[in-house]
Amino acid sequence: MRRCTGSSNKELVSRLCAEKVITSDRVKQTMLEVDRQYYTSRSPYVDSPQGIGYAVTISAPHMHAFALSNLEKHLRPGNSVLDVGSGSGYLTACMAKMVTPGGRATGIDHIPELVQKAKNNIVNGNPELFEEGCLELVVGDGRKGYPKNGPYDAIHVGAAAPDTPSSLISQLAPGGRLIVPVGPQGSNQVMMQYDKLPSGEVSSSKLMGVIYVPLTDAKAQWPSAGLTNNK
Ligand code: SAH
């Protein structure tokens, strides 16, 4: 799906709006302020995923727009939110924008080099986020979440879990929402939504069929992970 491709970030966002992928002013404003060119050097305004090295991709703009729209009510100023598989840092930056002031977005990725790359991207594209202290990027196995900064009002997972991600669900705050692709590598994945009700009960729903790279072991994804950069 490339129907929303533009020749600038502004044009990309206005096409996403024209196609009703974005219907909220907050999501529109956020994606205008987080210019994709700082997060991928390859065809940043084409509406498709792009390789960012380390055997992974930055998701397509329409999927970023979908995720932010779905989570919008859980991305309020003051909220604590988690982006698992932060990759380029693009979506973590958007989430940080939406929880400012007073909130914090944590991005976690298991490839140290990618975390460093995401930091550089944000320093170039949205340095205000580090100045405001509303964003933290950490290296770790995102399948376990990141309990230290939880519980979370919203959790986004940018890679597919093989089955129900119980430890992430347990890190949701009451009223919180998790969206995560669930299914086997390369096929039959479903974008799942888990809502933790104020009672603590969890409801789930299937949003749509998707194809994401798998949540995996760092060495399985990139055998030399961590050898060139340990920051
Ligand atoms: N939302 C990101 C998606 C990047 S692709 C973006 O649009 O840029 C998925 C990411 O998940 C990759 O960066 C990959 O390194 C990461 N990943 C895969 N398995 C992981 C795991 N077990 N723990 C943390 N990150 C993981």
mmCIF file of N, CA, C and O in Angstrom, residues 3 5 15 19 45 52 57 71 75 84 97 99 125 128 142 152 157 159 180-181 184-185 208 216 221 226:
data_model
loop_
_atom_site.group_PDB
_atom_site.id
_atom_site.type_symbol
_atom_site.label_atom_id
_atom_site.label_comp_id
_atom_site.label_asym_id
_atom_site.label_seq_id
_atom_site.Cartn_x
_atom_site.Cartn_y
_atom_site.Cartn_z
ATOM 1 N N ARG A 3 -0.434 4.295 -1.245
ATOM 2 C CA ARG A 3 -1.311 5.368 -1.712
ATOM 3 C C ARG A 3 -1.067 6.691 -0.995
ATOM 4 O O ARG A 3 -1.468 7.728 -1.483
ATOM 5 N N THR A 5 1.951 7.967 -0.217
ATOM 6 C CA THR A 5 3.299 8.499 -0.481
ATOM 7 C C THR A 5 3.260 9.997 -0.817
ATOM 8 O O THR A 5 2.379 10.456 -1.541
ATOM 9 N N ARG A 15 -1.585 13.383 2.992
ATOM 10 C CA ARG A 15 -2.208 12.242 2.282
ATOM 11 C C ARG A 15 -2.783 11.233 3.279
ATOM 12 O O ARG A 15 -3.840 10.656 3.042
ATOM 13 N N GLU A 19 -6.693 10.222 3.237
ATOM 14 C CA GLU A 19 -7.142 8.825 3.144
ATOM 15 C C GLU A 19 -7.788 8.344 4.447
ATOM 16 O O GLU A 19 -8.089 7.171 4.604
ATOM 17 N N TYR A 45 9.522 9.331 2.545
ATOM 18 C CA TYR A 45 8.115 9.724 2.387
ATOM 19 C C TYR A 45 7.303 8.758 1.534
ATOM 20 O O TYR A 45 6.192 9.048 1.135
ATOM 21 N N ILE A 52 16.447 -0.586 7.659
ATOM 22 C CA ILE A 52 17.275 0.318 8.478
ATOM 23 C C ILE A 52 18.519 -0.417 8.986
ATOM 24 O O ILE A 52 19.163 0.002 9.940
ATOM 25 N N THR A 57 13.205 -3.378 9.599
ATOM 26 C CA THR A 57 12.674 -2.227 8.859
ATOM 27 C C THR A 57 12.037 -1.212 9.798
ATOM 28 O O THR A 57 11.561 -1.569 10.880
ATOM 29 N N LEU A 71 -3.799 4.109 19.853
ATOM 30 C CA LEU A 71 -3.358 4.307 21.245
ATOM 31 C C LEU A 71 -3.617 5.722 21.754
ATOM 32 O O LEU A 71 -3.302 6.037 22.906
ATOM 33 N N LEU A 75 -2.212 7.896 25.201
ATOM 34 C CA LEU A 75 -0.984 8.690 25.022
ATOM 35 C C LEU A 75 -1.287 10.132 25.417
ATOM 36 O O LEU A 75 -1.252 11.038 24.597
ATOM 37 N N VAL A 84 8.150 -1.308 22.391
ATOM 38 C CA VAL A 84 9.011 -2.497 22.335
ATOM 39 C C VAL A 84 9.464 -2.731 20.891
ATOM 40 O O VAL A 84 8.635 -2.806 19.983
ATOM 41 N N LYS A 97 6.321 12.727 22.243
ATOM 42 C CA LYS A 97 5.657 14.016 21.959
ATOM 43 C C LYS A 97 4.260 14.053 22.570
ATOM 44 O O LYS A 97 3.825 15.052 23.124
ATOM 45 N N VAL A 99 2.956 12.348 25.096
ATOM 46 C CA VAL A 99 2.812 12.275 26.567
ATOM 47 C C VAL A 99 3.442 13.484 27.271
ATOM 48 O O VAL A 99 3.412 13.581 28.498
ATOM 49 N N GLY A 125 16.707 14.869 14.674
ATOM 50 C CA GLY A 125 15.353 15.237 14.250
ATOM 51 C C GLY A 125 14.516 15.920 15.317
ATOM 52 O O GLY A 125 13.740 16.838 15.018
ATOM 53 N N GLU A 128 14.622 18.245 21.106
ATOM 54 C CA GLU A 128 13.841 18.760 22.240
ATOM 55 C C GLU A 128 13.386 17.634 23.168
ATOM 56 O O GLU A 128 13.197 17.851 24.367
ATOM 57 N N GLY A 142 12.979 -6.982 24.850
ATOM 58 C CA GLY A 142 11.652 -6.388 24.996
ATOM 59 C C GLY A 142 10.559 -7.401 25.266
ATOM 60 O O GLY A 142 9.457 -7.018 25.669
ATOM 61 N N TYR A 152 2.490 0.728 32.545
ATOM 62 C CA TYR A 152 2.335 1.587 31.377
ATOM 63 C C TYR A 152 0.867 1.798 30.994
ATOM 64 O O TYR A 152 0.063 0.875 31.025
ATOM 65 N N VAL A 157 4.104 -2.707 20.423
ATOM 66 C CA VAL A 157 5.158 -3.658 20.066
ATOM 67 C C VAL A 157 5.318 -3.649 18.547
ATOM 68 O O VAL A 157 4.350 -3.865 17.815
ATOM 69 N N ALA A 159 7.224 -5.653 16.691
ATOM 70 C CA ALA A 159 7.679 -6.928 16.136
ATOM 71 C C ALA A 159 6.714 -8.001 16.646
ATOM 72 O O ALA A 159 6.068 -7.817 17.682
ATOM 73 N N VAL A 180 -0.054 -5.347 19.736
ATOM 74 C CA VAL A 180 1.084 -6.220 19.431
ATOM 75 C C VAL A 180 0.700 -7.197 18.313
ATOM 76 O O VAL A 180 -0.370 -7.803 18.360
ATOM 77 N N PRO A 181 1.567 -7.342 17.308
ATOM 78 C CA PRO A 181 1.323 -8.402 16.330
ATOM 79 C C PRO A 181 1.599 -9.752 16.994
ATOM 80 O O PRO A 181 2.615 -9.898 17.667
ATOM 81 N N PRO A 184 3.066 -16.589 13.995
ATOM 82 C CA PRO A 184 4.353 -17.156 13.597
ATOM 83 C C PRO A 184 5.134 -16.241 12.666
ATOM 84 O O PRO A 184 4.560 -15.340 12.048
ATOM 85 N N GLN A 185 6.444 -16.499 12.577
ATOM 86 C CA GLN A 185 7.305 -15.673 11.727
ATOM 87 C C GLN A 185 6.839 -15.714 10.279
ATOM 88 O O GLN A 185 6.642 -16.776 9.699
ATOM 89 N N MET A 208 -6.435 -6.617 12.890
ATOM 90 C CA MET A 208 -6.272 -6.893 11.451
ATOM 91 C C MET A 208 -5.085 -7.817 11.222
ATOM 92 O O MET A 208 -4.239 -7.981 12.101
ATOM 93 N N THR A 216 12.610 -11.690 18.660
ATOM 94 C CA THR A 216 13.509 -12.831 18.607
ATOM 95 C C THR A 216 14.680 -12.636 19.568
ATOM 96 O O THR A 216 14.690 -11.706 20.374
ATOM 97 N N GLN A 221 18.842 -12.581 15.266
ATOM 98 C CA GLN A 221 18.543 -11.511 14.301
ATOM 99 C C GLN A 221 19.815 -10.965 13.649
ATOM 100 O O GLN A 221 19.854 -10.711 12.453
ATOM 101 N N GLY A 226 26.022 -6.001 19.202
ATOM 102 C CA GLY A 226 26.727 -5.557 20.398
ATOM 103 C C GLY A 226 28.234 -5.572 20.273
ATOM 104 O O GLY A 226 28.944 -5.074 21.147
#
